[in-house]
PDB file of C-alpha atoms in Angstrom:
ATOM      1  CA  ARG A   1     -26.439  24.078   0.271  1.00 80.00           C
ATOM      2  CA  ALA A   2     -22.783  22.972   0.557  1.00 85.00           C
ATOM      3  CA  VAL A   3     -20.899  19.679   0.679  1.00 84.00           C
ATOM      4  CA  PHE A   4     -17.414  19.342   2.176  1.00 86.00           C
ATOM      5  CA  ALA A   5     -15.772  16.227   0.770  1.00 81.00           C
ATOM      6  CA  THR A   6     -12.604  14.496  -0.333  1.00 77.00           C
ATOM      7  CA  GLU A   7     -11.878  13.901  -4.017  1.00 74.00           C
ATOM      8  CA  THR A   8     -13.843  10.648  -3.817  1.00 72.00           C
ATOM      9  CA  LEU A   9     -16.978  12.695  -4.507  1.00 71.00           C
ATOM     10  CA  ALA A  10     -15.635  13.369  -8.013  1.00 66.00           C
ATOM     11  CA  LEU A  11     -15.414   9.664  -8.887  1.00 66.00           C
ATOM     12  CA  GLY A  12     -18.742   8.597 -10.290  1.00 61.00           C
ATOM     13  CA  ILE A  13     -21.165   9.921  -7.665  1.00 65.00           C
ATOM     14  CA  ASN A  14     -24.076  11.784  -9.248  1.00 68.00           C
ATOM     15  CA  MET A  15     -23.919  15.030  -7.281  1.00 72.00           C
ATOM     16  CA  PRO A  16     -23.474  18.002  -9.636  1.00 73.00           C
ATOM     17  CA  ALA A  17     -22.802  21.454  -8.219  1.00 83.00           C
ATOM     18  CA  ARG A  18     -22.887  25.056  -9.385  1.00 87.00           C
ATOM     19  CA  THR A  19     -19.450  25.827  -7.964  1.00 90.00           C
ATOM     20  CA  VAL A  20     -16.496  23.640  -6.951  1.00 89.00           C
ATOM     21  CA  VAL A  21     -13.934  25.030  -4.509  1.00 90.00           C
ATOM     22  CA  LEU A  22     -10.502  23.404  -4.199  1.00 88.00           C
ATOM     23  CA  GLU A  23      -8.684  24.071  -0.953  1.00 86.00           C
ATOM     24  CA  ARG A  24      -5.306  23.440  -2.577  1.00 83.00           C
ATOM     25  CA  LEU A  25      -3.749  22.062  -5.743  1.00 82.00           C
ATOM     26  CA  GLU A  26      -2.099  19.228  -3.842  1.00 83.00           C
ATOM     27  CA  LYS A  27      -3.220  15.916  -2.430  1.00 81.00           C
ATOM     28  CA  PHE A  28      -1.801  13.216  -0.183  1.00 78.00           C
ATOM     29  CA  ASN A  29      -0.934  10.127  -2.250  1.00 75.00           C
ATOM     30  CA  GLY A  30      -0.332   7.786   0.700  1.00 70.00           C
ATOM     31  CA  GLU A  31       3.279   8.835   1.144  1.00 72.00           C
ATOM     32  CA  THR A  32       3.596  12.583   0.576  1.00 77.00           C
ATOM     33  CA  LEU A  33       1.862  15.686  -0.793  1.00 80.00           C
ATOM     34  CA  VAL A  34       1.954  15.820  -4.599  1.00 84.00           C
ATOM     35  CA  SER A  35       0.545  18.298  -7.111  1.00 82.00           C
ATOM     36  CA  LEU A  36      -2.757  17.514  -8.799  1.00 82.00           C
ATOM     37  CA  THR A  37      -2.354  16.376 -12.380  1.00 81.00           C
ATOM     38  CA  PRO A  38      -4.346  18.150 -15.112  1.00 80.00           C
ATOM     39  CA  GLY A  39      -6.533  15.062 -15.374  1.00 79.00           C
ATOM     40  CA  GLU A  40      -7.278  15.063 -11.647  1.00 82.00           C
ATOM     41  CA  TYR A  41      -8.031  18.790 -11.764  1.00 84.00           C
ATOM     42  CA  THR A  42     -10.451  18.228 -14.643  1.00 81.00           C
ATOM     43  CA  GLN A  43     -12.151  15.362 -12.795  1.00 80.00           C
ATOM     44  CA  LEU A  44     -12.618  17.460  -9.655  1.00 82.00           C
ATOM     45  CA  THR A  45     -13.810  20.648 -11.341  1.00 83.00           C
ATOM     46  CA  GLY A  46     -15.984  18.805 -13.861  1.00 78.00           C
ATOM     47  CA  ARG A  47     -18.762  18.753 -11.245  1.00 76.00           C
ATOM     48  CA  ALA A  48     -19.225  22.514 -11.615  1.00 84.00           C
ATOM     49  CA  GLY A  49     -22.309  23.395 -13.634  1.00 83.00           C
ATOM     50  CA  ARG A  50     -25.485  21.329 -13.642  1.00 76.00           C
ATOM     51  CA  ARG A  51     -26.485  20.109 -17.084  1.00 75.00           C
ATOM     52  CA  GLY A  52     -29.827  21.573 -18.152  1.00 77.00           C
ATOM     53  CA  ILE A  53     -29.929  23.938 -15.153  1.00 81.00           C
ATOM     54  CA  ASP A  54     -26.804  26.118 -15.134  1.00 82.00           C
ATOM     55  CA  ALA A  55     -25.474  27.971 -18.174  1.00 83.00           C
ATOM     56  CA  GLU A  56     -21.987  27.746 -16.728  1.00 86.00           C
ATOM     57  CA  GLY A  57     -20.122  26.411 -13.705  1.00 87.00           C
ATOM     58  CA  HIS A  58     -17.343  27.926 -11.632  1.00 88.00           C
ATOM     59  CA  ALA A  59     -14.196  26.371 -10.204  1.00 87.00           C
ATOM     60  CA  VAL A  60     -12.390  28.272  -7.465  1.00 88.00           C
ATOM     61  CA  VAL A  61      -8.931  27.585  -6.020  1.00 86.00           C
ATOM     62  CA  LEU A  62      -8.367  29.150  -2.609  1.00 86.00           C
ATOM     63  CA  TRP A  63      -5.557  31.656  -2.528  1.00 82.00           C
ATOM     64  CA  ARG A  64      -2.818  31.272   0.058  1.00 79.00           C
ATOM     65  CA  PRO A  65       0.547  33.015   0.521  1.00 80.00           C
ATOM     66  CA  GLY A  66       2.981  31.893  -2.153  1.00 75.00           C
ATOM     67  CA  THR A  67       0.323  30.800  -4.644  1.00 74.00           C
ATOM     68  CA  ASP A  68       1.702  30.953  -8.188  1.00 76.00           C
ATOM     69  CA  PRO A  69      -1.004  31.985 -10.695  1.00 76.00           C
ATOM     70  CA  ALA A  70       0.742  29.936 -13.368  1.00 75.00           C
ATOM     71  CA  ALA A  71       0.356  26.846 -11.194  1.00 72.00           C
ATOM     72  CA  VAL A  72      -3.398  27.438 -11.192  1.00 74.00           C
ATOM     73  CA  ALA A  73      -3.635  28.253 -14.894  1.00 74.00           C
ATOM     74  CA  GLY A  74      -1.571  25.233 -15.957  1.00 72.00           C
ATOM     75  CA  PRO A  75      -3.937  22.388 -15.086  1.00 72.00           C
ATOM     76  CA  ALA A  76      -6.989  24.531 -15.869  1.00 66.00           C
ATOM     77  CA  SER A  77      -5.890  25.203 -19.464  1.00 66.00           C
ATOM     78  CA  ARG A  78      -4.438  21.831 -20.373  1.00 60.00           C
ATOM     79  CA  ARG A  79      -6.701  19.240 -21.984  1.00 56.00           C
ATOM     80  CA  THR A  80      -4.312  16.667 -23.466  1.00 56.00           C
ATOM     81  CA  TYR A  81      -2.267  14.478 -21.182  1.00 55.00           C
ATOM     82  CA  PRO A  82       0.617  12.120 -21.856  1.00 58.00           C
ATOM     83  CA  LEU A  83      -0.043   8.485 -21.047  1.00 55.00           C
ATOM     84  CA  VAL A  84       2.534   7.490 -18.456  1.00 58.00           C
ATOM     85  CA  SER A  85       2.257   4.115 -16.825  1.00 61.00           C
ATOM     86  CA  SER A  86       2.566   3.863 -13.047  1.00 63.00           C
ATOM     87  CA  PHE A  87       3.257   0.142 -13.394  1.00 69.00           C
ATOM     88  CA  ARG A  88       6.167  -1.116 -11.332  1.00 78.00           C
ATOM     89  CA  PRO A  89       7.160  -4.776 -11.025  1.00 85.00           C
ATOM     90  CA  THR A  90       6.936  -6.087  -7.459  1.00 92.00           C
ATOM     91  CA  TYR A  91       8.791  -8.911  -5.752  1.00 95.00           C
ATOM     92  CA  ASN A  92       5.632 -11.002  -5.765  1.00 95.00           C
ATOM     93  CA  MET A  93       5.023 -10.388  -9.454  1.00 93.00           C
ATOM     94  CA  ALA A  94       8.645 -11.082 -10.323  1.00 93.00           C
ATOM     95  CA  ILE A  95       8.797 -14.414  -8.540  1.00 94.00           C
ATOM     96  CA  ASN A  96       5.502 -15.554 -10.052  1.00 92.00           C
ATOM     97  CA  LEU A  97       6.758 -14.655 -13.526  1.00 91.00           C
ATOM     98  CA  VAL A  98      10.057 -16.422 -12.910  1.00 91.00           C
ATOM     99  CA  CYS A  99       8.243 -19.531 -11.698  1.00 90.00           C
ATOM    100  CA  ARG A 100       6.156 -19.631 -14.844  1.00 88.00           C
ATOM    101  CA  TRP A 101       8.551 -18.542 -17.587  1.00 88.00           C
ATOM    102  CA  GLY A 102      12.028 -18.462 -16.071  1.00 87.00           C
ATOM    103  CA  ARG A 103      14.082 -15.354 -15.532  1.00 86.00           C
ATOM    104  CA  GLN A 104      14.878 -14.581 -19.153  1.00 84.00           C
ATOM    105  CA  GLY A 105      11.463 -15.608 -20.404  1.00 86.00           C
ATOM    106  CA  ALA A 106       9.758 -13.366 -17.837  1.00 86.00           C
ATOM    107  CA  ALA A 107      11.798 -10.377 -18.996  1.00 82.00           C
ATOM    108  CA  GLY A 108      10.682 -11.142 -22.548  1.00 80.00           C
ATOM    109  CA  VAL A 109       7.050 -11.152 -21.422  1.00 79.00           C
ATOM    110  CA  LEU A 110       7.299  -7.844 -19.571  1.00 77.00           C
ATOM    111  CA  GLU A 111       9.021  -5.761 -22.221  1.00 71.00           C
ATOM    112  CA  PRO A 112       6.470  -5.997 -25.074  1.00 68.00           C
ATOM    113  CA  SER A 113       3.532  -5.915 -22.646  1.00 66.00           C
ATOM    114  CA  PHE A 114       4.351  -2.712 -20.814  1.00 63.00           C
ATOM    115  CA  ALA A 115       7.394  -0.978 -22.287  1.00 56.00           C
ATOM    116  CA  HIS A 116       5.455   1.089 -24.862  1.00 55.00           C
ATOM    117  CA  PHE A 117       3.384   2.627 -22.029  1.00 55.00           C
ATOM    118  CA  GLN A 118       6.403   3.224 -19.833  1.00 56.00           C
ATOM    119  CA  ASP A 119       8.362   6.390 -19.150  1.00 56.00           C
ATOM    120  CA  PRO A 120      11.630   5.884 -21.086  1.00 53.00           C
ATOM    121  CA  ASP A 121      13.582   6.754 -17.935  1.00 51.00           C
ATOM    122  CA  ALA A 122      11.830   4.131 -15.834  1.00 62.00           C
ATOM    123  CA  GLY A 123      13.847   1.195 -17.174  1.00 80.00           C
ATOM    124  CA  LEU A 124      11.332  -1.609 -16.792  1.00 81.00           C
ATOM    125  CA  GLY A 125      13.760  -4.321 -17.830  1.00 83.00           C
ATOM    126  CA  GLU A 126      16.481  -2.966 -15.544  1.00 87.00           C
ATOM    127  CA  ALA A 127      14.056  -2.784 -12.614  1.00 89.00           C
ATOM    128  CA  PHE A 128      12.968  -6.386 -13.151  1.00 91.00           C
ATOM    129  CA  ALA A 129      16.582  -7.541 -13.356  1.00 91.00           C
ATOM    130  CA  SER A 130      17.412  -5.674 -10.148  1.00 94.00           C
ATOM    131  CA  ILE A 131      14.423  -7.187  -8.346  1.00 95.00           C
ATOM    132  CA  CYS A 132      15.609 -10.632  -9.402  1.00 93.00           C
ATOM    133  CA  GLU A 133      19.063  -9.849  -8.001  1.00 94.00           C
ATOM    134  CA  VAL A 134      17.522  -8.912  -4.647  1.00 96.00           C
ATOM    135  CA  LEU A 135      15.422 -12.099  -4.681  1.00 95.00           C
ATOM    136  CA  ALA A 136      18.506 -14.177  -5.482  1.00 93.00           C
ATOM    137  CA  HIS A 137      20.544 -12.507  -2.714  1.00 93.00           C
ATOM    138  CA  SER A 138      17.704 -13.219  -0.271  1.00 93.00           C
ATOM    139  CA  GLY A 139      17.614 -16.874  -1.298  1.00 91.00           C
ATOM    140  CA  TYR A 140      14.194 -16.852  -2.985  1.00 93.00           C
ATOM    141  CA  ILE A 141      15.396 -17.703  -6.488  1.00 90.00           C
ATOM    142  CA  GLY A 142      18.620 -19.267  -7.737  1.00 86.00           C
ATOM    143  CA  ALA A 143      21.563 -17.005  -8.467  1.00 82.00           C
ATOM    144  CA  ASP A 144      22.022 -18.477 -11.970  1.00 79.00           C
ATOM    145  CA  PRO A 145      19.631 -16.736 -14.410  1.00 74.00           C
ATOM    146  CA  GLN A 146      19.615 -19.899 -16.502  1.00 74.00           C
ATOM    147  CA  GLU A 147      18.331 -22.035 -13.598  1.00 70.00           C
ATOM    148  CA  PRO A 148      16.332 -19.770 -11.241  1.00 67.00           C
ATOM    149  CA  ALA A 149      15.157 -22.499  -8.850  1.00 76.00           C
ATOM    150  CA  VAL A 150      12.513 -21.304  -6.367  1.00 83.00           C
ATOM    151  CA  GLY A 151      12.739 -22.638  -2.816  1.00 80.00           C
ATOM    152  CA  GLY A 152      10.189 -22.826  -0.013  1.00 84.00           C
ATOM    153  CA  GLY A 153      10.502 -19.165   0.921  1.00 86.00           C
ATOM    154  CA  GLY A 154       9.976 -18.187  -2.686  1.00 89.00           C
ATOM    155  CA  GLN A 155       6.876 -20.357  -2.906  1.00 91.00           C
ATOM    156  CA  ARG A 156       5.424 -18.540   0.110  1.00 91.00           C
ATOM    157  CA  LEU A 157       6.247 -15.168  -1.441  1.00 94.00           C
ATOM    158  CA  ARG A 158       4.150 -16.138  -4.472  1.00 93.00           C
ATOM    159  CA  ARG A 159       1.040 -15.916  -2.249  1.00 93.00           C
ATOM    160  CA  ILE A 160       1.923 -12.664  -0.456  1.00 95.00           C
ATOM    161  CA  TYR A 161       0.812  -9.368  -1.997  1.00 93.00           C
ATOM    162  CA  GLY A 162       1.315  -5.791  -0.862  1.00 92.00           C
ATOM    163  CA  ASP A 163       3.831  -2.989  -0.472  1.00 92.00           C
ATOM    164  CA  ARG A 164       5.964  -5.009   1.951  1.00 96.00           C
ATOM    165  CA  ASP A 165       5.613  -8.420   0.291  1.00 96.00           C
ATOM    166  CA  LEU A 166       9.281  -9.442   0.462  1.00 97.00           C
ATOM    167  CA  LEU A 167       9.658  -8.104   4.016  1.00 97.00           C
ATOM    168  CA  VAL A 168       6.705 -10.238   5.143  1.00 97.00           C
ATOM    169  CA  ALA A 169       8.310 -13.307   3.564  1.00 96.00           C
ATOM    170  CA  LEU A 170      11.650 -12.512   5.205  1.00 96.00           C
ATOM    171  CA  GLY A 171       9.912 -12.116   8.550  1.00 95.00           C
ATOM    172  CA  LEU A 172       8.349 -15.553   8.150  1.00 93.00           C
ATOM    173  CA  ASP A 173      11.708 -17.114   7.357  1.00 93.00           C
ATOM    174  CA  ARG A 174      13.513 -15.386  10.226  1.00 94.00           C
ATOM    175  CA  GLY A 175      10.957 -16.375  12.871  1.00 93.00           C
ATOM    176  CA  ALA A 176       9.222 -13.042  13.457  1.00 95.00           C
ATOM    177  CA  PHE A 177       5.830 -14.785  13.575  1.00 95.00           C
ATOM    178  CA  ASP A 178       6.920 -17.746  15.694  1.00 93.00           C
ATOM    179  CA  GLY A 179       5.114 -18.251  18.986  1.00 92.00           C
ATOM    180  CA  LEU A 180       2.682 -15.371  18.544  1.00 95.00           C
ATOM    181  CA  GLY A 181      -0.926 -15.864  19.611  1.00 96.00           C
ATOM    182  CA  PRO A 182      -3.824 -14.804  17.354  1.00 97.00           C
ATOM    183  CA  GLU A 183      -4.153 -11.398  19.043  1.00 97.00           C
ATOM    184  CA  GLU A 184      -0.432 -10.748  18.541  1.00 97.00           C
ATOM    185  CA  LEU A 185      -0.572 -11.913  14.943  1.00 97.00           C
ATOM    186  CA  ALA A 186      -3.356  -9.397  14.331  1.00 97.00           C
ATOM    187  CA  ALA A 187      -1.188  -6.621  15.773  1.00 97.00           C
ATOM    188  CA  LEU A 188       1.881  -7.637  13.753  1.00 97.00           C
ATOM    189  CA  ALA A 189      -0.182  -7.757  10.562  1.00 97.00           C
ATOM    190  CA  GLY A 190      -1.245  -4.201  11.348  1.00 96.00           C
ATOM    191  CA  ALA A 191       2.397  -3.100  11.579  1.00 96.00           C
ATOM    192  CA  LEU A 192       3.092  -4.695   8.198  1.00 97.00           C
ATOM    193  CA  VAL A 193       0.251  -3.021   6.299  1.00 96.00           C
ATOM    194  CA  TYR A 194      -0.115   0.383   7.969  1.00 95.00           C
ATOM    195  CA  ARG A 195       1.215   3.505   6.230  1.00 91.00           C
ATOM    196  CA  GLY A 196       0.888   6.591   8.414  1.00 84.00           C
ATOM    197  CA  ARG A 197       0.825  10.143   7.167  1.00 71.00           C
ATOM    198  CA  ASN A 198       3.328  11.324   9.759  1.00 63.00           C
ATOM    199  CA  ALA A 199       6.135   8.792  10.029  1.00 56.00           C
ATOM    200  CA  ALA A 200       8.267  11.404  11.825  1.00 52.00           C
ATOM    201  CA  ALA A 201       5.964  11.153  14.851  1.00 58.00           C
ATOM    202  CA  GLY A 202       7.914   8.087  16.066  1.00 67.00           C
ATOM    203  CA  GLN A 203       7.084   4.443  16.601  1.00 81.00           C
ATOM    204  CA  PRO A 204       4.742   3.596  19.499  1.00 87.00           C
ATOM    205  CA  LYS A 205       5.725   0.713  21.755  1.00 90.00           C
ATOM    206  CA  MET A 206       4.447  -2.751  20.912  1.00 95.00           C
ATOM    207  CA  PRO A 207       1.818  -4.080  23.361  1.00 94.00           C
ATOM    208  CA  THR A 208       3.652  -7.314  24.352  1.00 96.00           C
ATOM    209  CA  ARG A 209       7.247  -8.501  24.741  1.00 96.00           C
ATOM    210  CA  ALA A 210       6.776 -11.130  22.057  1.00 97.00           C
ATOM    211  CA  LEU A 211       5.669  -8.399  19.649  1.00 97.00           C
ATOM    212  CA  GLU A 212       8.661  -6.266  20.602  1.00 97.00           C
ATOM    213  CA  SER A 213      10.910  -9.178  19.681  1.00 97.00           C
ATOM    214  CA  ALA A 214       9.045  -9.688  16.393  1.00 97.00           C
ATOM    215  CA  ALA A 215       9.369  -5.986  15.604  1.00 96.00           C
ATOM    216  CA  ARG A 216      13.138  -6.114  16.193  1.00 96.00           C
ATOM    217  CA  ILE A 217      13.463  -9.006  13.739  1.00 97.00           C
ATOM    218  CA  LEU A 218      11.417  -7.198  11.115  1.00 97.00           C
ATOM    219  CA  THR A 219      13.316  -3.938  11.575  1.00 96.00           C
ATOM    220  CA  GLY A 220      16.616  -5.766  11.148  1.00 97.00           C
ATOM    221  CA  GLU A 221      15.386  -7.483   7.995  1.00 97.00           C
ATOM    222  CA  TRP A 222      14.050  -4.195   6.671  1.00 97.00           C
ATOM    223  CA  ALA A 223      17.425  -2.488   7.215  1.00 97.00           C
ATOM    224  CA  GLY A 224      19.204  -5.205   5.227  1.00 97.00           C
ATOM    225  CA  LEU A 225      16.591  -5.094   2.481  1.00 97.00           C
ATOM    226  CA  ARG A 226      16.854  -1.314   2.300  1.00 97.00           C
ATOM    227  CA  GLN A 227      20.607  -1.578   1.717  1.00 97.00           C
ATOM    228  CA  LEU A 228      20.044  -4.070  -1.095  1.00 96.00           C
ATOM    229  CA  GLU A 229      17.420  -1.850  -2.698  1.00 97.00           C
ATOM    230  CA  ASP A 230      19.670   1.205  -2.484  1.00 97.00           C
ATOM    231  CA  ARG A 231      22.493  -0.771  -4.083  1.00 96.00           C
ATOM    232  CA  HIS A 232      20.265  -1.815  -6.974  1.00 95.00           C
ATOM    233  CA  LEU A 233      18.536   1.585  -7.329  1.00 94.00           C
ATOM    234  CA  LEU A 234      15.114   0.189  -6.433  1.00 94.00           C
ATOM    235  CA  ARG A 235      12.289   2.007  -4.700  1.00 92.00           C
ATOM    236  CA  ALA A 236      12.692   1.351  -0.984  1.00 94.00           C
ATOM    237  CA  THR A 237      10.307  -0.925   0.884  1.00 96.00           C
ATOM    238  CA  ALA A 238       8.558   1.064   3.619  1.00 94.00           C
ATOM    239  CA  GLU A 239       9.684   0.434   7.187  1.00 94.00           C
ATOM    240  CA  PRO A 240       7.120  -1.374   9.390  1.00 95.00           C
ATOM    241  CA  GLU A 241       5.049   1.056  11.456  1.00 94.00           C
ATOM    242  CA  SER A 242       3.759   0.130  14.904  1.00 93.00           C
ATOM    243  CA  ALA A 243       1.100   2.854  15.219  1.00 92.00           C
ATOM    244  CA  LEU A 244      -1.695   0.400  14.366  1.00 94.00           C
ATOM    245  CA  ALA A 245      -0.333  -2.489  16.453  1.00 95.00           C
ATOM    246  CA  ARG A 246      -1.714  -1.516  19.865  1.00 95.00           C
ATOM    247  CA  PRO A 247      -5.200  -0.454  18.682  1.00 95.00           C
ATOM    248  CA  LEU A 248      -5.500  -3.619  16.589  1.00 96.00           C
ATOM    249  CA  TYR A 249      -4.290  -5.723  19.526  1.00 97.00           C
ATOM    250  CA  VAL A 250      -6.941  -4.143  21.769  1.00 96.00           C
ATOM    251  CA  TRP A 251      -9.550  -4.785  19.086  1.00 96.00           C
ATOM    252  CA  ALA A 252      -8.463  -8.413  18.626  1.00 96.00           C
ATOM    253  CA  CYS A 253      -8.669  -8.908  22.405  1.00 96.00           C
ATOM    254  CA  GLY A 254     -12.340  -7.933  22.247  1.00 95.00           C
ATOM    255  CA  GLY A 255     -12.108  -4.231  23.069  1.00 94.00           C
ATOM    256  CA  GLY A 256     -14.575  -1.757  21.592  1.00 93.00           C
ATOM    257  CA  LEU A 257     -13.787   0.897  19.035  1.00 93.00           C
ATOM    258  CA  PRO A 258     -13.387   3.718  21.621  1.00 93.00           C
ATOM    259  CA  SER A 259     -10.891   1.591  23.583  1.00 93.00           C
ATOM    260  CA  ALA A 260      -8.945   0.681  20.465  1.00 93.00           C
ATOM    261  CA  LEU A 261      -8.696   4.295  19.286  1.00 93.00           C
ATOM    262  CA  GLU A 262      -7.867   5.836  22.676  1.00 91.00           C
ATOM    263  CA  ASP A 263      -4.835   8.152  22.477  1.00 88.00           C
ATOM    264  CA  THR A 264      -4.043   7.100  18.897  1.00 87.00           C
ATOM    265  CA  GLY A 265      -5.237  10.047  16.813  1.00 86.00           C
ATOM    266  CA  LEU A 266      -6.693   7.545  14.342  1.00 88.00           C
ATOM    267  CA  ALA A 267     -10.099   8.261  12.855  1.00 89.00           C
ATOM    268  CA  ALA A 268     -12.608   5.412  13.093  1.00 90.00           C
ATOM    269  CA  GLY A 269     -12.819   5.116   9.312  1.00 88.00           C
ATOM    270  CA  ASP A 270      -9.044   4.904   9.004  1.00 90.00           C
ATOM    271  CA  PHE A 271      -8.918   2.194  11.658  1.00 92.00           C
ATOM    272  CA  VAL A 272     -11.533   0.138   9.820  1.00 92.00           C
ATOM    273  CA  HIS A 273      -9.666   0.571   6.532  1.00 92.00           C
ATOM    274  CA  TRP A 274      -6.331  -0.600   7.947  1.00 94.00           C
ATOM    275  CA  ALA A 275      -7.947  -3.373   9.984  1.00 95.00           C
ATOM    276  CA  ARG A 276      -9.371  -4.757   6.755  1.00 94.00           C
ATOM    277  CA  ARG A 277      -5.920  -4.556   5.144  1.00 95.00           C
ATOM    278  CA  ALA A 278      -4.451  -6.461   8.079  1.00 96.00           C
ATOM    279  CA  ALA A 279      -7.196  -9.085   7.774  1.00 96.00           C
ATOM    280  CA  ASP A 280      -6.379  -9.475   4.090  1.00 96.00           C
ATOM    281  CA  LEU A 281      -2.697 -10.067   4.884  1.00 96.00           C
ATOM    282  CA  LEU A 282      -3.617 -12.687   7.489  1.00 96.00           C
ATOM    283  CA  ASN A 283      -5.793 -14.403   4.906  1.00 95.00           C
ATOM    284  CA  GLN A 284      -2.819 -14.529   2.532  1.00 95.00           C
ATOM    285  CA  LEU A 285      -0.502 -15.878   5.232  1.00 95.00           C
ATOM    286  CA  ALA A 286      -2.998 -18.562   6.225  1.00 93.00           C
ATOM    287  CA  ARG A 287      -2.778 -19.946   2.682  1.00 90.00           C
ATOM    288  CA  ALA A 288       0.936 -19.476   2.037  1.00 88.00           C
ATOM    289  CA  ARG A 289       2.752 -22.802   1.761  1.00 83.00           C
ATOM    290  CA  PRO A 290       4.972 -24.246   3.071  1.00 80.00           C
ATOM    291  CA  ALA A 291       4.277 -22.765   6.509  1.00 76.00           C
ATOM    292  CA  PRO A 292       5.271 -23.490  10.134  1.00 74.00           C
ATOM    293  CA  GLN A 293       3.114 -26.000  11.981  1.00 76.00           C
ATOM    294  CA  GLU A 294      -0.249 -24.606  13.107  1.00 88.00           C
ATOM    295  CA  PHE A 295       0.621 -21.232  11.568  1.00 92.00           C
ATOM    296  CA  GLY A 296      -2.290 -21.202   9.134  1.00 92.00           C
ATOM    297  CA  GLY A 297      -4.757 -21.966  11.921  1.00 94.00           C
ATOM    298  CA  ARG A 298      -3.403 -19.145  14.081  1.00 95.00           C
ATOM    299  CA  CYS A 299      -3.675 -16.720  11.157  1.00 96.00           C
ATOM    300  CA  LEU A 300      -7.300 -17.701  10.564  1.00 96.00           C
ATOM    301  CA  ALA A 301      -8.021 -17.293  14.263  1.00 96.00           C
ATOM    302  CA  ALA A 302      -6.502 -13.792  14.158  1.00 97.00           C
ATOM    303  CA  LEU A 303      -8.544 -13.036  11.062  1.00 96.00           C
ATOM    304  CA  GLY A 304     -11.712 -13.990  12.931  1.00 95.00           C
ATOM    305  CA  LEU A 305     -10.801 -11.703  15.832  1.00 96.00           C
ATOM    306  CA  ILE A 306     -10.404  -8.725  13.493  1.00 96.00           C
ATOM    307  CA  ARG A 307     -13.497  -9.293  11.357  1.00 93.00           C
ATOM    308  CA  ARG A 308     -16.212  -8.419  13.826  1.00 91.00           C
ATOM    309  CA  ASP A 309     -18.576  -5.532  14.508  1.00 88.00           C
ATOM    310  CA  VAL A 310     -17.868  -2.476  12.312  1.00 88.00           C
ATOM    311  CA  VAL A 311     -14.969  -4.153  10.508  1.00 89.00           C
ATOM    312  CA  ALA A 312     -17.149  -7.127   9.536  1.00 87.00           C
ATOM    313  CA  ARG A 313     -19.966  -4.828   8.383  1.00 81.00           C
ATOM    314  CA  ALA A 314     -17.546  -2.838   6.229  1.00 62.00           C
ATOM    315  CA  VAL A 315     -16.425  -6.059   4.534  1.00 56.00           C
ATOM    316  CA  LEU A 316     -19.970  -7.200   3.901  1.00 55.00           C
ATOM    317  CA  THR A 317     -21.008  -3.916   2.275  1.00 51.00           C
ATOM    318  CA  ASP A 318     -18.168  -3.924  -0.282  1.00 49.00           C
TER     319      ASP A 318
END
């Protein structure tokens, strides 16, 4: 008679309904609560009314103190939406473009490809130039735009994808991964991919002394990177979060799901999701070259420790 679900139900699953009830006109986007766009509202409420069965469908937004009727009427009455690109150049993308076309050539490729979809205030060319300045300051490309030579660290960065791509590369160069066993590598990968919903809750302690040392290196590198990004008006790289490190370490050591999740507040599905993200990062690191001796083998060993039981089954069903 009733289904309680996230917005995923609105994305291509054939389950029409007579009435759709929205708890709020906001959603969590991975970082913070943001208002639903008119397009998202239409997608969610479009399930109301079963074709060939119902003459009409109903969409209901729950009232709560402070609800502005105009905020409800806005997305419900709007049917044309501006096309605004969410594209943002990343460090990984920038260094791959520079390697292929050079710094000036890469800027020439980006502008005609994306600028006409871009918010005029976004400054695609300026963002790319600023990213290149950060890469040059970090030693990943040459400082001279005419001769942007890419060193070993830059070559590794070309194979590393994700929100913290440059921080991962910096951690590799500064020795954060040195001497860690496969179980510890699994935990550190978790800290480098995890994005919690409540960062203000504090950072749990790392499970081993070696991981504590690695975390200090990464935090120091992140602080320096954050200063560079602030100086160049770039979106800040997220600080590493240790909330997944202990549960992933327990899992990599052979513990069961209840043991891994004990006292964490993590849902099982969330743990599986982030464990898979950590496994993906380890797979990238195993293939990044040049790399420290035996590093690729340790990353693959850590990958094998993560991909078992429910995590392995989740990968196989994708």
